[in-house]
mmCIF file of C-alpha atoms and ligand atoms in Angstrom:
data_model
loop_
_atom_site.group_PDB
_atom_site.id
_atom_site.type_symbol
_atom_site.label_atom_id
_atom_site.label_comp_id
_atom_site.label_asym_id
_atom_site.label_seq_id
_atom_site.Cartn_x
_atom_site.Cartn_y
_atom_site.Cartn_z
ATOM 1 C CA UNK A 281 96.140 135.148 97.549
ATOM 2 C CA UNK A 282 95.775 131.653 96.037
ATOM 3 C CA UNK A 283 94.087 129.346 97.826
ATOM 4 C CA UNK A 284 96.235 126.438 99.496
ATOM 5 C CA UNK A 285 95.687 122.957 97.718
ATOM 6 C CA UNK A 286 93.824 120.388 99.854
ATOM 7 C CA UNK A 287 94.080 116.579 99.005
ATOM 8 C CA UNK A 288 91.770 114.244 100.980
ATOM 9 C CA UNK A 289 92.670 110.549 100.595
ATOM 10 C CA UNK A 290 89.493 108.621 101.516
ATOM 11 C CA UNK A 291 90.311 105.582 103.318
ATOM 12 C CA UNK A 292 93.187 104.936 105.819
ATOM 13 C CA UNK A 293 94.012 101.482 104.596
ATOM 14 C CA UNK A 294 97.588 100.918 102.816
ATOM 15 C CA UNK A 295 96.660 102.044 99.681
ATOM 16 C CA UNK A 296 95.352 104.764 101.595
ATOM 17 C CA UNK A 297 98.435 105.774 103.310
ATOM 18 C CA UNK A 298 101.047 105.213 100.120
ATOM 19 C CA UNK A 299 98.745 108.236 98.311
ATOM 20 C CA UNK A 300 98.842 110.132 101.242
ATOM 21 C CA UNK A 301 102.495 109.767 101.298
ATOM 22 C CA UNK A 302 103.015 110.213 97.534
ATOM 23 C CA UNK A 303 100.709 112.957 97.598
ATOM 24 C CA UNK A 304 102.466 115.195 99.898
ATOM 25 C CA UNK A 305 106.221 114.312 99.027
ATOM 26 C CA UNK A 306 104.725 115.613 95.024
ATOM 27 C CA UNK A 307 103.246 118.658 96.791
ATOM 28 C CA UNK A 308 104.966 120.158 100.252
ATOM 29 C CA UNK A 309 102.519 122.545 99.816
ATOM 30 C CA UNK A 310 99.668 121.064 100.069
ATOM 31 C CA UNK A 311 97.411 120.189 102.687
ATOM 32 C CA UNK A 312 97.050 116.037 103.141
ATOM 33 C CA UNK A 313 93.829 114.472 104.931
ATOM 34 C CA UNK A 314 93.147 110.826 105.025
ATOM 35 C CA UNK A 315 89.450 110.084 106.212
ATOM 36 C CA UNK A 316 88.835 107.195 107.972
ATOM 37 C CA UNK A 317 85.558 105.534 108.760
ATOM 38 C CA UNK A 318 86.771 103.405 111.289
ATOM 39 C CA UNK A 319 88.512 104.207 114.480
ATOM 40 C CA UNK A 320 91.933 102.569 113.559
ATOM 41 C CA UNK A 321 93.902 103.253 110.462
ATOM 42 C CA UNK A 322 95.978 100.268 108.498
ATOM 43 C CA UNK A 323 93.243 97.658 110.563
ATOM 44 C CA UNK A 324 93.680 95.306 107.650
ATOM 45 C CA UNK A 325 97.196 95.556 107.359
ATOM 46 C CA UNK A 326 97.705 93.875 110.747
ATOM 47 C CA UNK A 327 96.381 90.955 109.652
ATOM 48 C CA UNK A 328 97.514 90.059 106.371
ATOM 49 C CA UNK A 329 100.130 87.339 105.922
ATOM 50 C CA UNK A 330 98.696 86.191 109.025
ATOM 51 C CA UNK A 331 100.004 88.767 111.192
ATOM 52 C CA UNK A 332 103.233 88.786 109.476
ATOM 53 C CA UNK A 333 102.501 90.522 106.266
ATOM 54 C CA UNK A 334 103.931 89.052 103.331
ATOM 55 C CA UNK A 335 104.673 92.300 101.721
ATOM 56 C CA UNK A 336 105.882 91.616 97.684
ATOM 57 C CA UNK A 337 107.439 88.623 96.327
ATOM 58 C CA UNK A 338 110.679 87.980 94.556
ATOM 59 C CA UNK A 339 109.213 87.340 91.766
ATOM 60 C CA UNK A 340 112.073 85.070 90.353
ATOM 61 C CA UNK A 341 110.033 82.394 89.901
ATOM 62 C CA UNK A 342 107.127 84.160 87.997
ATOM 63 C CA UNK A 343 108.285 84.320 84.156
ATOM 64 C CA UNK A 344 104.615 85.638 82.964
ATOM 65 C CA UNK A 345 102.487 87.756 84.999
ATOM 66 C CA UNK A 346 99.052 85.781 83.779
ATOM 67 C CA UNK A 347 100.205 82.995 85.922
ATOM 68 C CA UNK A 348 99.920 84.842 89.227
ATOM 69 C CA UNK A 349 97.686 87.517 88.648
ATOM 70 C CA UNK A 350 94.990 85.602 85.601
ATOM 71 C CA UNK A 351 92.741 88.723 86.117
ATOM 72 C CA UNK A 352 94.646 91.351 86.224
ATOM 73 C CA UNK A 353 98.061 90.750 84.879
ATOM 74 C CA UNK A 354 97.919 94.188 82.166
ATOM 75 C CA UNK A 355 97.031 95.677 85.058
ATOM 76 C CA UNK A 356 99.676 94.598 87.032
ATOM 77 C CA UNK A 357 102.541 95.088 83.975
ATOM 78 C CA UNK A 358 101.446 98.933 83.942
ATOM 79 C CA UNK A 359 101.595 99.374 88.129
ATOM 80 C CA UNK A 360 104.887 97.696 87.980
ATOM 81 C CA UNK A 361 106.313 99.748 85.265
ATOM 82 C CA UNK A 362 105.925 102.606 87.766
ATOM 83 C CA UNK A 363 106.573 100.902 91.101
ATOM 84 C CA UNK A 364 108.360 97.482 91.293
ATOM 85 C CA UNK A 365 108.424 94.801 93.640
ATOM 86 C CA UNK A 366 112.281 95.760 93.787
ATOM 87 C CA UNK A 367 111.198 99.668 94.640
ATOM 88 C CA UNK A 368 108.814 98.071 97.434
ATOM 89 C CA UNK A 369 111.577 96.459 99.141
ATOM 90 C CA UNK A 370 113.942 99.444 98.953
ATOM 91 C CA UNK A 371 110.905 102.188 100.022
ATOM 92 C CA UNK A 372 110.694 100.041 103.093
ATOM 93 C CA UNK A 373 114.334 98.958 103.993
ATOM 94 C CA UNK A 374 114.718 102.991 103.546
ATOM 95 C CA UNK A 375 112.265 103.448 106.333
ATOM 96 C CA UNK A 376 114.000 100.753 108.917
ATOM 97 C CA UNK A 377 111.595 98.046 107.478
ATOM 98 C CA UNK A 378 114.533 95.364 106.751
ATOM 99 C CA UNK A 379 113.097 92.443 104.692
ATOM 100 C CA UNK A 380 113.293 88.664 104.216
ATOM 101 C CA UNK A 381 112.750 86.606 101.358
ATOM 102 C CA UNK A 382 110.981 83.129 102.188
ATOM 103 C CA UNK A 383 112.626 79.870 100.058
ATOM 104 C CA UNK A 384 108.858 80.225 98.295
ATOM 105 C CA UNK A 385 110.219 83.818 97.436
ATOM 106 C CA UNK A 386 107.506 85.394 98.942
ATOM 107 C CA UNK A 387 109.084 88.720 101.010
ATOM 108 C CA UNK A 388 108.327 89.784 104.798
ATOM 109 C CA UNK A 389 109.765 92.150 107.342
ATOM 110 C CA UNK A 390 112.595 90.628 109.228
ATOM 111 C CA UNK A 391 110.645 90.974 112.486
ATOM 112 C CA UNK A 392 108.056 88.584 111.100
ATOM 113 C CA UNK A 393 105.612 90.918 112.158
ATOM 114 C CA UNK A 394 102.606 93.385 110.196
ATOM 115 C CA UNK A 395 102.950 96.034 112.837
ATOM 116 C CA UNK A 396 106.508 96.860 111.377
ATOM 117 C CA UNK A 397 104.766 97.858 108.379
ATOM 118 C CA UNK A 398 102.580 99.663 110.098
ATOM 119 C CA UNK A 399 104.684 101.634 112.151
ATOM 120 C CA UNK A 400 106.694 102.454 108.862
ATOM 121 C CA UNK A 401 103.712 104.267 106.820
ATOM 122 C CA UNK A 402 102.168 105.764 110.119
ATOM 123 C CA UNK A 403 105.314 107.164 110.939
ATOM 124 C CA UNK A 404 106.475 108.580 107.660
ATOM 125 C CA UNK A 405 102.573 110.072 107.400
ATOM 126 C CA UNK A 406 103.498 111.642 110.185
ATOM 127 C CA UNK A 407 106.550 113.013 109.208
ATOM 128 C CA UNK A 408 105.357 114.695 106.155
ATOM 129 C CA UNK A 409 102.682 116.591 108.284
ATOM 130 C CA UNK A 410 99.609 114.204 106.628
ATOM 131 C CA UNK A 411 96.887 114.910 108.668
ATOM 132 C CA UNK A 412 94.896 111.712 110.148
ATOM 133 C CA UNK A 413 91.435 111.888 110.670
ATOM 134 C CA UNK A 414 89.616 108.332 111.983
ATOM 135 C CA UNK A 415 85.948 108.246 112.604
ATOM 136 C CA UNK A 416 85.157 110.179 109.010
ATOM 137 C CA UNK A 417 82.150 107.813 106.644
ATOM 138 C CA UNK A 418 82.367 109.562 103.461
ATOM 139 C CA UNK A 419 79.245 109.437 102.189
ATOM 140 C CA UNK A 420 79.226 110.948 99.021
ATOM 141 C CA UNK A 421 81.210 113.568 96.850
ATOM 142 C CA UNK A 422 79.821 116.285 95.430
ATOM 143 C CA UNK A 423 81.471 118.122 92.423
ATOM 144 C CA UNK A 424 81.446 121.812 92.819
ATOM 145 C CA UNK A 425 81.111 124.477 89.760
ATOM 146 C CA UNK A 426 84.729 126.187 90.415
ATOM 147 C CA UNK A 427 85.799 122.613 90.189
ATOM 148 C CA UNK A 428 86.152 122.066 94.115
ATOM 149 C CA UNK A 429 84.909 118.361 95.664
ATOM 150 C CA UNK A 430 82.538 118.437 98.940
ATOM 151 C CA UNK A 431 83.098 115.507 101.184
ATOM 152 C CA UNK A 432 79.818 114.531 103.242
ATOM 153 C CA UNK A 433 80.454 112.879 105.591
ATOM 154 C CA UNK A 434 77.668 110.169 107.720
ATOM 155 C CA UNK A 435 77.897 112.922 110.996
ATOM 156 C CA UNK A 436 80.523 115.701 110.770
ATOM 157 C CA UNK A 437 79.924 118.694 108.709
ATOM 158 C CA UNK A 438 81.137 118.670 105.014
ATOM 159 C CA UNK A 439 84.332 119.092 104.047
ATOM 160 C CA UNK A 440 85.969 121.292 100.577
ATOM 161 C CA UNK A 441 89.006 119.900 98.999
ATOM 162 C CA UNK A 442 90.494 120.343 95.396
ATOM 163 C CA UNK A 443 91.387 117.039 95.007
ATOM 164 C CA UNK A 444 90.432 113.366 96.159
ATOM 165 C CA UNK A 445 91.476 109.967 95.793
ATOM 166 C CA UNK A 446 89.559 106.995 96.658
ATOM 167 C CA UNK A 447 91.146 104.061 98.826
ATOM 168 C CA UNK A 448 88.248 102.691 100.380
ATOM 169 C CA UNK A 449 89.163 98.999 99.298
ATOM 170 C CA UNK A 450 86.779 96.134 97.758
ATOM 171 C CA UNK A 451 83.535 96.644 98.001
ATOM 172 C CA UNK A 452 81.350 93.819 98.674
ATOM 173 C CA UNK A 453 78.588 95.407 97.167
ATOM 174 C CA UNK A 454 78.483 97.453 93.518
ATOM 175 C CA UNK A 455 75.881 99.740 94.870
ATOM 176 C CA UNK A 456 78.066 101.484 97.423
ATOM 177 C CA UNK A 457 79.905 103.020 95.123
ATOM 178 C CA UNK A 458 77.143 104.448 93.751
ATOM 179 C CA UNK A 459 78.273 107.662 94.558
ATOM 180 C CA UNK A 460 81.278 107.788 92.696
ATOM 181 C CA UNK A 461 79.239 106.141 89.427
ATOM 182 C CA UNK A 462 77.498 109.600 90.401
ATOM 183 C CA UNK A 463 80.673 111.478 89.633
ATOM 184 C CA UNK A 464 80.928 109.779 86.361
ATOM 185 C CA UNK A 465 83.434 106.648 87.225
ATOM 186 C CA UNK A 466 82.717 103.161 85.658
ATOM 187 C CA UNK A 467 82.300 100.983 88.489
ATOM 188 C CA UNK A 468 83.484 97.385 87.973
ATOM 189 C CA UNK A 469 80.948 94.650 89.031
ATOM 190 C CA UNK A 470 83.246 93.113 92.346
ATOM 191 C CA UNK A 471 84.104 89.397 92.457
ATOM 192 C CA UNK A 472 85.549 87.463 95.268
ATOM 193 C CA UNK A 473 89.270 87.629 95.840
ATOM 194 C CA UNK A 474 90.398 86.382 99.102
ATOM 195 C CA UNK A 475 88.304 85.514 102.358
ATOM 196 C CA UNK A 476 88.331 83.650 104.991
ATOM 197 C CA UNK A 477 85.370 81.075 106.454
ATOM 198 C CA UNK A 478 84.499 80.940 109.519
ATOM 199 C CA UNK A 479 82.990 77.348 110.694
ATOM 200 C CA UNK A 480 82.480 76.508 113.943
ATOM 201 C CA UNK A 481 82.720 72.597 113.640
ATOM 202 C CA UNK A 482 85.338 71.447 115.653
ATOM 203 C CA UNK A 483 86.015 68.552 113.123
ATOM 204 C CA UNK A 484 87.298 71.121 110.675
ATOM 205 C CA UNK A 485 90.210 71.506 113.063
ATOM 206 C CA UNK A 486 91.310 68.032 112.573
HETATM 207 C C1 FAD B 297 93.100 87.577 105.674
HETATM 208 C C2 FAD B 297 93.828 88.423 104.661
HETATM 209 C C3 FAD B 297 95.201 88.265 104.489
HETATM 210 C C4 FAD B 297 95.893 89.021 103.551
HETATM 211 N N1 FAD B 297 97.238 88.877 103.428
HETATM 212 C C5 FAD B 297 97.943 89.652 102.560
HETATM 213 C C6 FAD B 297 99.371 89.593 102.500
HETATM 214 O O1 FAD B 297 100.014 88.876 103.266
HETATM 215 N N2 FAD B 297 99.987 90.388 101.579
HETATM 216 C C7 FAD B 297 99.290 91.253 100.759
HETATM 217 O O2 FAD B 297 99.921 91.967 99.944
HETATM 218 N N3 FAD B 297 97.946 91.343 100.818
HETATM 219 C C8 FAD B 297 97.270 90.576 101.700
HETATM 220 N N4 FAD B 297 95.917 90.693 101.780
HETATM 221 C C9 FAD B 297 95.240 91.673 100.916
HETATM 222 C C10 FAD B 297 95.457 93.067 101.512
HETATM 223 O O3 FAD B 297 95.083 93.057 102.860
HETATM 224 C C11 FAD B 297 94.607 94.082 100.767
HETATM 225 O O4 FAD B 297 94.842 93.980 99.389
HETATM 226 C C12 FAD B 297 94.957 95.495 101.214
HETATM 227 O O5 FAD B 297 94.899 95.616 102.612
HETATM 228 C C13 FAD B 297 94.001 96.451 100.570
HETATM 229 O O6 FAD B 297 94.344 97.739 101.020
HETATM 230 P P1 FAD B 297 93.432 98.955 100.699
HETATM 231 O O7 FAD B 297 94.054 100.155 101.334
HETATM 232 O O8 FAD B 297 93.133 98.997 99.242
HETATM 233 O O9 FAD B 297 92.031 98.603 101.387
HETATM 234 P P2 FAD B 297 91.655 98.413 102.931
HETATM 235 O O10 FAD B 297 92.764 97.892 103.726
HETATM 236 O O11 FAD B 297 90.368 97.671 102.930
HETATM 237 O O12 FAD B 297 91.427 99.895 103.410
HETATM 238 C C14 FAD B 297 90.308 100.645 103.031
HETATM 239 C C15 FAD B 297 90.002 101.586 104.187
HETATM 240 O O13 FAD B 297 88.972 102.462 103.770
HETATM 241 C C16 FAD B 297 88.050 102.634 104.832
HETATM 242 N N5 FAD B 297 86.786 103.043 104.243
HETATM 243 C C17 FAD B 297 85.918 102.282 103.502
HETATM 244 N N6 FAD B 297 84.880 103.009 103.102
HETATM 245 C C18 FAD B 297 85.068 104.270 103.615
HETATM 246 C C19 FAD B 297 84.307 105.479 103.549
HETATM 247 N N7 FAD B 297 83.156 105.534 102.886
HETATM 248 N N8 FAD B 297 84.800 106.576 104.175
HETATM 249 C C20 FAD B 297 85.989 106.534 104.857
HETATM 250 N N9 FAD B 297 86.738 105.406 104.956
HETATM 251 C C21 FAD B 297 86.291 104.292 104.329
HETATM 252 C C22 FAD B 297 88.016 101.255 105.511
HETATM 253 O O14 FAD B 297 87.539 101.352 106.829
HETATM 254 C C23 FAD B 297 89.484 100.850 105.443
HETATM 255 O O15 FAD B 297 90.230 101.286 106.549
HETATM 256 C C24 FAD B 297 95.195 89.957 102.735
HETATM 257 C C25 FAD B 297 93.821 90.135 102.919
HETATM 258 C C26 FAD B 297 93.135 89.388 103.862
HETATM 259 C C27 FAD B 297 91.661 89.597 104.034
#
């Protein structure tokens, strides 16, 4: 009897959920985990666009990709090729998420709020039987001989898939991804992208 194909998806942020997805729509078959350190899945998500969650972006006013994305813009051309800003708006609108375009282009649910998106990816997760489970730290991954990968987790007992991918967002630090240098993946040195400060001098509010 052949053994039944288990995916883990590491991570229960978007990116997270939209392998998850993808991963079990390519393969009914299979068995699809996302492990989550935290206790909540998609935390992030809530508060992006500040609580609105600007979702994609027209895009008619970008003629070259170097001007919005200077770091990352071959990148970017390659991701798009596969999945658009257009396919973005339709996977959603698909799955009740109906969309509005700001006047600066930039695209957000029609109820103005992230928790739409939310409910959208938890729910088709659900759908597709991908199995949730919040509270998992991977710690490292071990490659087996026959091919399989262990997940260790920080307390519950290890875990054998055939297949992982890694969602686990930025990392603030290079050397906590030491485990999957381990593996044999080229870990790029992070930078800062977006973050917020937090001062608590009232004149600031002025
Ligand atoms: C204030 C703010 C506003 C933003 N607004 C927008 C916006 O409007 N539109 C937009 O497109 N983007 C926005 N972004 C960026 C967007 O939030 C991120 O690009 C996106 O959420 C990244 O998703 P992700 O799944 O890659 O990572 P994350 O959302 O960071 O998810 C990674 C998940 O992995 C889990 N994890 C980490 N390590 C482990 C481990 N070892 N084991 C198990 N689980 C682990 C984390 O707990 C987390 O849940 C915003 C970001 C911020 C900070």
């Amino acid at each position: 009897m052949t053994k039944r194909l288990h995916i883990a998806v590491v991570g229960g942020g978007a990116a997270g959920f939209f392998a998850a997805i993808a991963a079990k729509q390519t393969n009914p078959e299979a068995r699809v985990t996302i492990f989550e350190r935290g206790q909540k899945v998609l935390a992030k998500v809530l508060i992006t666009g500040g609580g609105r969650c600007n979702l994609t972006n027209s895009f008619a006013q970008i003629m070259d990709l170097k001007q919005a994305y200077p770091r990352g813009d071959k990148m970017m051309k390659r991701l798009f090729n596969v999945f658009s800003h257009k396919d973005t708006w339709q996977w959603f609108e698909q799955r009740g998420v109906k969309l509005v375009k700001q006047d600066d282009e930039c695209v957000f649910p029609i109820s103005q709020s992230a928790q739409s998106v939310v409910d959208a990816l938890t729910h088709e997760a659900h759908k597709l039987g991908v199995e949730v489970r919040t509270g998992y730290a991977v710690e490292a991954v071990k490659q087996m001989e026959n091919g399989d990968l262990q997940l260790l987790f920080k307390v519950q007992k290890p875990v054998t898939v055939q297949r992982a991918a890694i969602t686990t967002g930025g990392s603030p630090q290079a050397n906590a991804l030491q485990y999957l240098a381990n593996l044999g993946h080229n870990i790029v040195q992070p930078v800062p992208s977006l973050f917020t400060f937090n001062i608590a001098d009232a004149a600031f509010k002025a």
